[in-house]
PDB file of C-alpha atoms and ligand atoms in Angstrom:
ATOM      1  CA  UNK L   1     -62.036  98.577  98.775  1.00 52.00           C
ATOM      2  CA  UNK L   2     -63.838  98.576 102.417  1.00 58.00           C
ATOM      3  CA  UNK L   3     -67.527  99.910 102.259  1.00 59.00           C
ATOM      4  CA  UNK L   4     -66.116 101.483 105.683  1.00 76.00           C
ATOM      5  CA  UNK L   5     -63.368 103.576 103.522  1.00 88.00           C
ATOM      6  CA  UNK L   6     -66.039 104.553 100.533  1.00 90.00           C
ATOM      7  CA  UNK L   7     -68.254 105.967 104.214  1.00 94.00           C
ATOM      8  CA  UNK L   8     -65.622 108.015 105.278  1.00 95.00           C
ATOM      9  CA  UNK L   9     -64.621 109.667 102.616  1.00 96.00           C
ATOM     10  CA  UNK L  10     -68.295 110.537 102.334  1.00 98.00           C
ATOM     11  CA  UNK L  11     -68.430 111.792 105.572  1.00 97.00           C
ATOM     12  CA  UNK L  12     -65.540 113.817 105.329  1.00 97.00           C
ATOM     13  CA  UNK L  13     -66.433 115.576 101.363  1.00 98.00           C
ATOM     14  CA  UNK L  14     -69.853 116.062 103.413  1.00 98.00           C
ATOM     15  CA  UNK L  15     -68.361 117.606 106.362  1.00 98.00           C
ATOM     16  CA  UNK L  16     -67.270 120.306 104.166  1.00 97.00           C
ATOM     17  CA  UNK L  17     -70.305 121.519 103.035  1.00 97.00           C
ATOM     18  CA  UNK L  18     -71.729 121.980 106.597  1.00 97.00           C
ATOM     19  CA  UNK L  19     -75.009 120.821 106.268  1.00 97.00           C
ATOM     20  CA  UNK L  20     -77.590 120.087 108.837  1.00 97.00           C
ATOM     21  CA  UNK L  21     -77.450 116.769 110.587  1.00 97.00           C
ATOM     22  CA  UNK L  22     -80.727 115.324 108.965  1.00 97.00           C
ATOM     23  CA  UNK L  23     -79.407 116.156 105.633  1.00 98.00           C
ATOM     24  CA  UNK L  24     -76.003 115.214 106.103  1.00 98.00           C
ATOM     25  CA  UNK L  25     -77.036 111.911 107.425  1.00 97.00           C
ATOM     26  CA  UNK L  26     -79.604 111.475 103.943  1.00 98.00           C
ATOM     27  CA  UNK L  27     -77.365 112.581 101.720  1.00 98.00           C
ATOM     28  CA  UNK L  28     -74.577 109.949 102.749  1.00 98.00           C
ATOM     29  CA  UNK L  29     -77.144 107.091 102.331  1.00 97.00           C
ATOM     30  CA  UNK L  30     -77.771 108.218  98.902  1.00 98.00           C
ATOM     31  CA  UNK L  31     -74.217 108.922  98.341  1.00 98.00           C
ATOM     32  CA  UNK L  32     -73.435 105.413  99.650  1.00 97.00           C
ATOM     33  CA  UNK L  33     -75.698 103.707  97.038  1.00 97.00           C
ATOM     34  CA  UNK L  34     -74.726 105.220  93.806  1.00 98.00           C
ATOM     35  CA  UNK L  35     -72.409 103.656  91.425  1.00 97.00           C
ATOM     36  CA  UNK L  36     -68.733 104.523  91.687  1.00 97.00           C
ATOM     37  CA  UNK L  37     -68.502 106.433  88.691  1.00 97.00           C
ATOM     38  CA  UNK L  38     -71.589 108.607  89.641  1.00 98.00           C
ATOM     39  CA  UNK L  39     -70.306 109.017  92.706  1.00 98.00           C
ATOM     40  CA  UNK L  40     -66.964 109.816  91.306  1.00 97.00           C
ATOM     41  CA  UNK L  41     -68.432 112.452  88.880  1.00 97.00           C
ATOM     42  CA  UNK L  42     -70.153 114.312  91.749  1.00 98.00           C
ATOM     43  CA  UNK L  43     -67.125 113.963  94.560  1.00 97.00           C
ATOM     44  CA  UNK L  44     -64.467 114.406  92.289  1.00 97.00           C
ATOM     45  CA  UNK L  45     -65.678 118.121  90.787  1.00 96.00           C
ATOM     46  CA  UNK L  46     -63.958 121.098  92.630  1.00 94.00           C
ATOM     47  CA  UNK L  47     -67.181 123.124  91.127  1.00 92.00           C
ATOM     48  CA  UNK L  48     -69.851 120.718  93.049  1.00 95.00           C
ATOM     49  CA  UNK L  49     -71.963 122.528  95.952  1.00 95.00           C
ATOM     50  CA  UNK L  50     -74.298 121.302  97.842  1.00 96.00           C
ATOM     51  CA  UNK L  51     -76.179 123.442 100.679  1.00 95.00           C
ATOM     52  CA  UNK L  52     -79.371 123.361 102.558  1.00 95.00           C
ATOM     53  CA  UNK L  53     -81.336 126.154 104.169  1.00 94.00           C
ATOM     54  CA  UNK L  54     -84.148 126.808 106.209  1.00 92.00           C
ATOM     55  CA  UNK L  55     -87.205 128.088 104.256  1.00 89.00           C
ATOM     56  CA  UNK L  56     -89.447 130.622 105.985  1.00 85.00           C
ATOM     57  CA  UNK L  57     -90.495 134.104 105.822  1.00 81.00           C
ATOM     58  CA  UNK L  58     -88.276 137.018 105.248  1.00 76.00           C
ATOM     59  CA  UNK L  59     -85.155 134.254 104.284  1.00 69.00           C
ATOM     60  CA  UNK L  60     -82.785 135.234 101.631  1.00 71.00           C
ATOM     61  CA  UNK L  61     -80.943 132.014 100.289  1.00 67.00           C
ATOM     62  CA  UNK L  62     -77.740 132.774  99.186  1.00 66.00           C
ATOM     63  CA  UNK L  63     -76.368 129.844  96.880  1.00 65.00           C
ATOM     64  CA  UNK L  64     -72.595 129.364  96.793  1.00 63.00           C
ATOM     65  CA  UNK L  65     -71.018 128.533  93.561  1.00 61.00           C
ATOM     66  CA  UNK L  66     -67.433 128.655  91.935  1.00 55.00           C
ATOM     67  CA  UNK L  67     -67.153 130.469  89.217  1.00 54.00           C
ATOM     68  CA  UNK L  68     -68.085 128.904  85.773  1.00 52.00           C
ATOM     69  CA  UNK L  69     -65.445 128.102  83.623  1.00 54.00           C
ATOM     70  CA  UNK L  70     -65.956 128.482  79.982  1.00 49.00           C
ATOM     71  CA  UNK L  71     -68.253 125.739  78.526  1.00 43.00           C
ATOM     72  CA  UNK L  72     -67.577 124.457  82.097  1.00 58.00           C
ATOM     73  CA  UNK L  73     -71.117 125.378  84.218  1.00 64.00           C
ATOM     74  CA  UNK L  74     -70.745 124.937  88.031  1.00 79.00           C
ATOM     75  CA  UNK L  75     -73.168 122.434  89.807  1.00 91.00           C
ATOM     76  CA  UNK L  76     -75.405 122.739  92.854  1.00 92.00           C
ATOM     77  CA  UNK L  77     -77.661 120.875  94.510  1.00 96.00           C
ATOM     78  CA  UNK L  78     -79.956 122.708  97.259  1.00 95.00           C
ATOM     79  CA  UNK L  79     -82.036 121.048  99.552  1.00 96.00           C
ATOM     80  CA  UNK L  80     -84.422 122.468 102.203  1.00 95.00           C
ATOM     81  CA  UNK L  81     -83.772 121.413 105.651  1.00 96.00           C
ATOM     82  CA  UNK L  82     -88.038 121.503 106.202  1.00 95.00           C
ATOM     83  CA  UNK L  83     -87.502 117.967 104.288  1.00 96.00           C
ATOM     84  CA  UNK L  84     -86.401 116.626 107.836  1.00 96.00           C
ATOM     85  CA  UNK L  85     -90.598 116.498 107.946  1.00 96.00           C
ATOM     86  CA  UNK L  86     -90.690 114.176 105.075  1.00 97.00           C
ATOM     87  CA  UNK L  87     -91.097 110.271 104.931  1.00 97.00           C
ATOM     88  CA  UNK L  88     -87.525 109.041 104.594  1.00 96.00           C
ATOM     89  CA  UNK L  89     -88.523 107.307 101.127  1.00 97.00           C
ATOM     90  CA  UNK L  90     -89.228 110.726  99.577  1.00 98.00           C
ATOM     91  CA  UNK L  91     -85.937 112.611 101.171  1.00 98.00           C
ATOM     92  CA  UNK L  92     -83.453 109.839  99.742  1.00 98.00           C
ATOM     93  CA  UNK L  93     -85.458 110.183  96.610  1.00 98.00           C
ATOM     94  CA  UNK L  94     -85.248 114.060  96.743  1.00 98.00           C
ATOM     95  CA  UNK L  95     -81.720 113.917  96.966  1.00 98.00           C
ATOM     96  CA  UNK L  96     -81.266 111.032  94.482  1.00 98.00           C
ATOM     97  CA  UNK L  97     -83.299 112.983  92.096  1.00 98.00           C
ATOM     98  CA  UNK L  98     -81.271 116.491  92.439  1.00 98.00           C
ATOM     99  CA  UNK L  99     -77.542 114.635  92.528  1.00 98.00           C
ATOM    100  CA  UNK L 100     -79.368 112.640  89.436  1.00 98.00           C
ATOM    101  CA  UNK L 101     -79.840 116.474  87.992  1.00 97.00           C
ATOM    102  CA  UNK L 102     -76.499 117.280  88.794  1.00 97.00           C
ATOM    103  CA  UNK L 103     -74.672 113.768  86.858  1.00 97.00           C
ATOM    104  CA  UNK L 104     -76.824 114.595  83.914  1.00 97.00           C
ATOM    105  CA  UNK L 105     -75.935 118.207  84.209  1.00 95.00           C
ATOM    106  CA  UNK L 106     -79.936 118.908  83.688  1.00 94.00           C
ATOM    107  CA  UNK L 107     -80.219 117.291  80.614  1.00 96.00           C
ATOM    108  CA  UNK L 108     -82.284 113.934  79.361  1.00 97.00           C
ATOM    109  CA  UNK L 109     -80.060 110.493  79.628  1.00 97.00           C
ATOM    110  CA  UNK L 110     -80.220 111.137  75.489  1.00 97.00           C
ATOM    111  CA  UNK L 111     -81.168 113.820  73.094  1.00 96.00           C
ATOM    112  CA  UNK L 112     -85.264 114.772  73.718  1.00 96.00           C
ATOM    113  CA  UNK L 113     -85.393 113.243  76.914  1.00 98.00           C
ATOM    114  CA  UNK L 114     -87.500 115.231  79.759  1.00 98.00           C
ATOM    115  CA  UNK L 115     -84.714 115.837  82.216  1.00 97.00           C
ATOM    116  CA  UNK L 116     -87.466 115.220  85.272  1.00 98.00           C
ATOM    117  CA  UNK L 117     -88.409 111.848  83.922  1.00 98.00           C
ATOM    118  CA  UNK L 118     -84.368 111.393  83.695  1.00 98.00           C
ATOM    119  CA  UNK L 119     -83.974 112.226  86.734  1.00 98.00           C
ATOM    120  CA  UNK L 120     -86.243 109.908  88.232  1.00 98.00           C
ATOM    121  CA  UNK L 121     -85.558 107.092  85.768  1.00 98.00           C
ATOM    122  CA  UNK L 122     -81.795 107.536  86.971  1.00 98.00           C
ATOM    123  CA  UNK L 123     -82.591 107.439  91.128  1.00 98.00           C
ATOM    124  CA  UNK L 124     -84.753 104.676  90.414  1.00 98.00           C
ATOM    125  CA  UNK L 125     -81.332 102.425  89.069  1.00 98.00           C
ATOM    126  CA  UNK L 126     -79.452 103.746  92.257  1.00 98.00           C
ATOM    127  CA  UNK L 127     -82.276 102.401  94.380  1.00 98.00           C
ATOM    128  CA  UNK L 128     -84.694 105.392  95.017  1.00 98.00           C
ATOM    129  CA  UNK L 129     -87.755 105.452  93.205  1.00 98.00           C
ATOM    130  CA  UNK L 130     -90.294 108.109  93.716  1.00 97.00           C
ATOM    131  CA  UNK L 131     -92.542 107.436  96.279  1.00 96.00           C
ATOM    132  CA  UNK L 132     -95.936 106.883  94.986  1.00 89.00           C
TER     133      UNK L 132
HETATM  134 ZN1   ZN B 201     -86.216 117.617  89.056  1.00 63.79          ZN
END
């Protein structure tokens, strides 16, 4: 399959969560790099949201979600668009880290596993270690 197909489907499942630009645009790089089935688990579930907001005073962040199923919880990623002040190496992390959440459905990669050091153990396979 074209890289140029596997980009525009991105673009398009992206378009539909109208994000801002600068988080669009990281959130397709990191989408671009993980592994098909990843990638696959996140694009391919009707209960996946992702949204970003602007933090500041007085701002009530209202999170969409679908309803749970049973035994079925929804997923969400949020992301702040203030990360647009961030070195890129930590935003493709951030995100990395939160979709990394999201495939592991907060849990540890096995039982007893911290789901942060998960997390980061998992971005760092797709190519996004935390910056140090
Ligand atoms: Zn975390």
């Amino acid at each position: 399959m074209a890289l140029s197909s596997i980009d525009h489907d991105i673009d398009r499942w992206l378009a539909g969560f109208r994000l801002d630009a600068f988080v669009h645009r990281h959130a397709a790089i990191v989408l671009t790099h993980l592994p098909a089935a990843v990638r696959e688990d996140l694009m391919g579930d009707p209960n996946f949201h992702l949204c970003d907001y602007e933090p500041g005073p007085g701002v009530v962040m209202y999170v969409p979600a679908a309803a749970p199923g049973r035994n079925r919880a929804s997923r969400s990623v949020v992301l702040k668009r203030t990360l647009r002040h961030r070195p890129a190496a930590f935003v493709t992390w951030l995100i990395a880290h939160e979709f990394a959440h999201a495939h592991l459905r907060h849990a540890g990669r096995w039982p007893g596993e911290d789901p942060e050091l998960a997390a980061d153990g998992l971005a760092a396979t797709w190519g996004f270690p935390k910056p140090r």
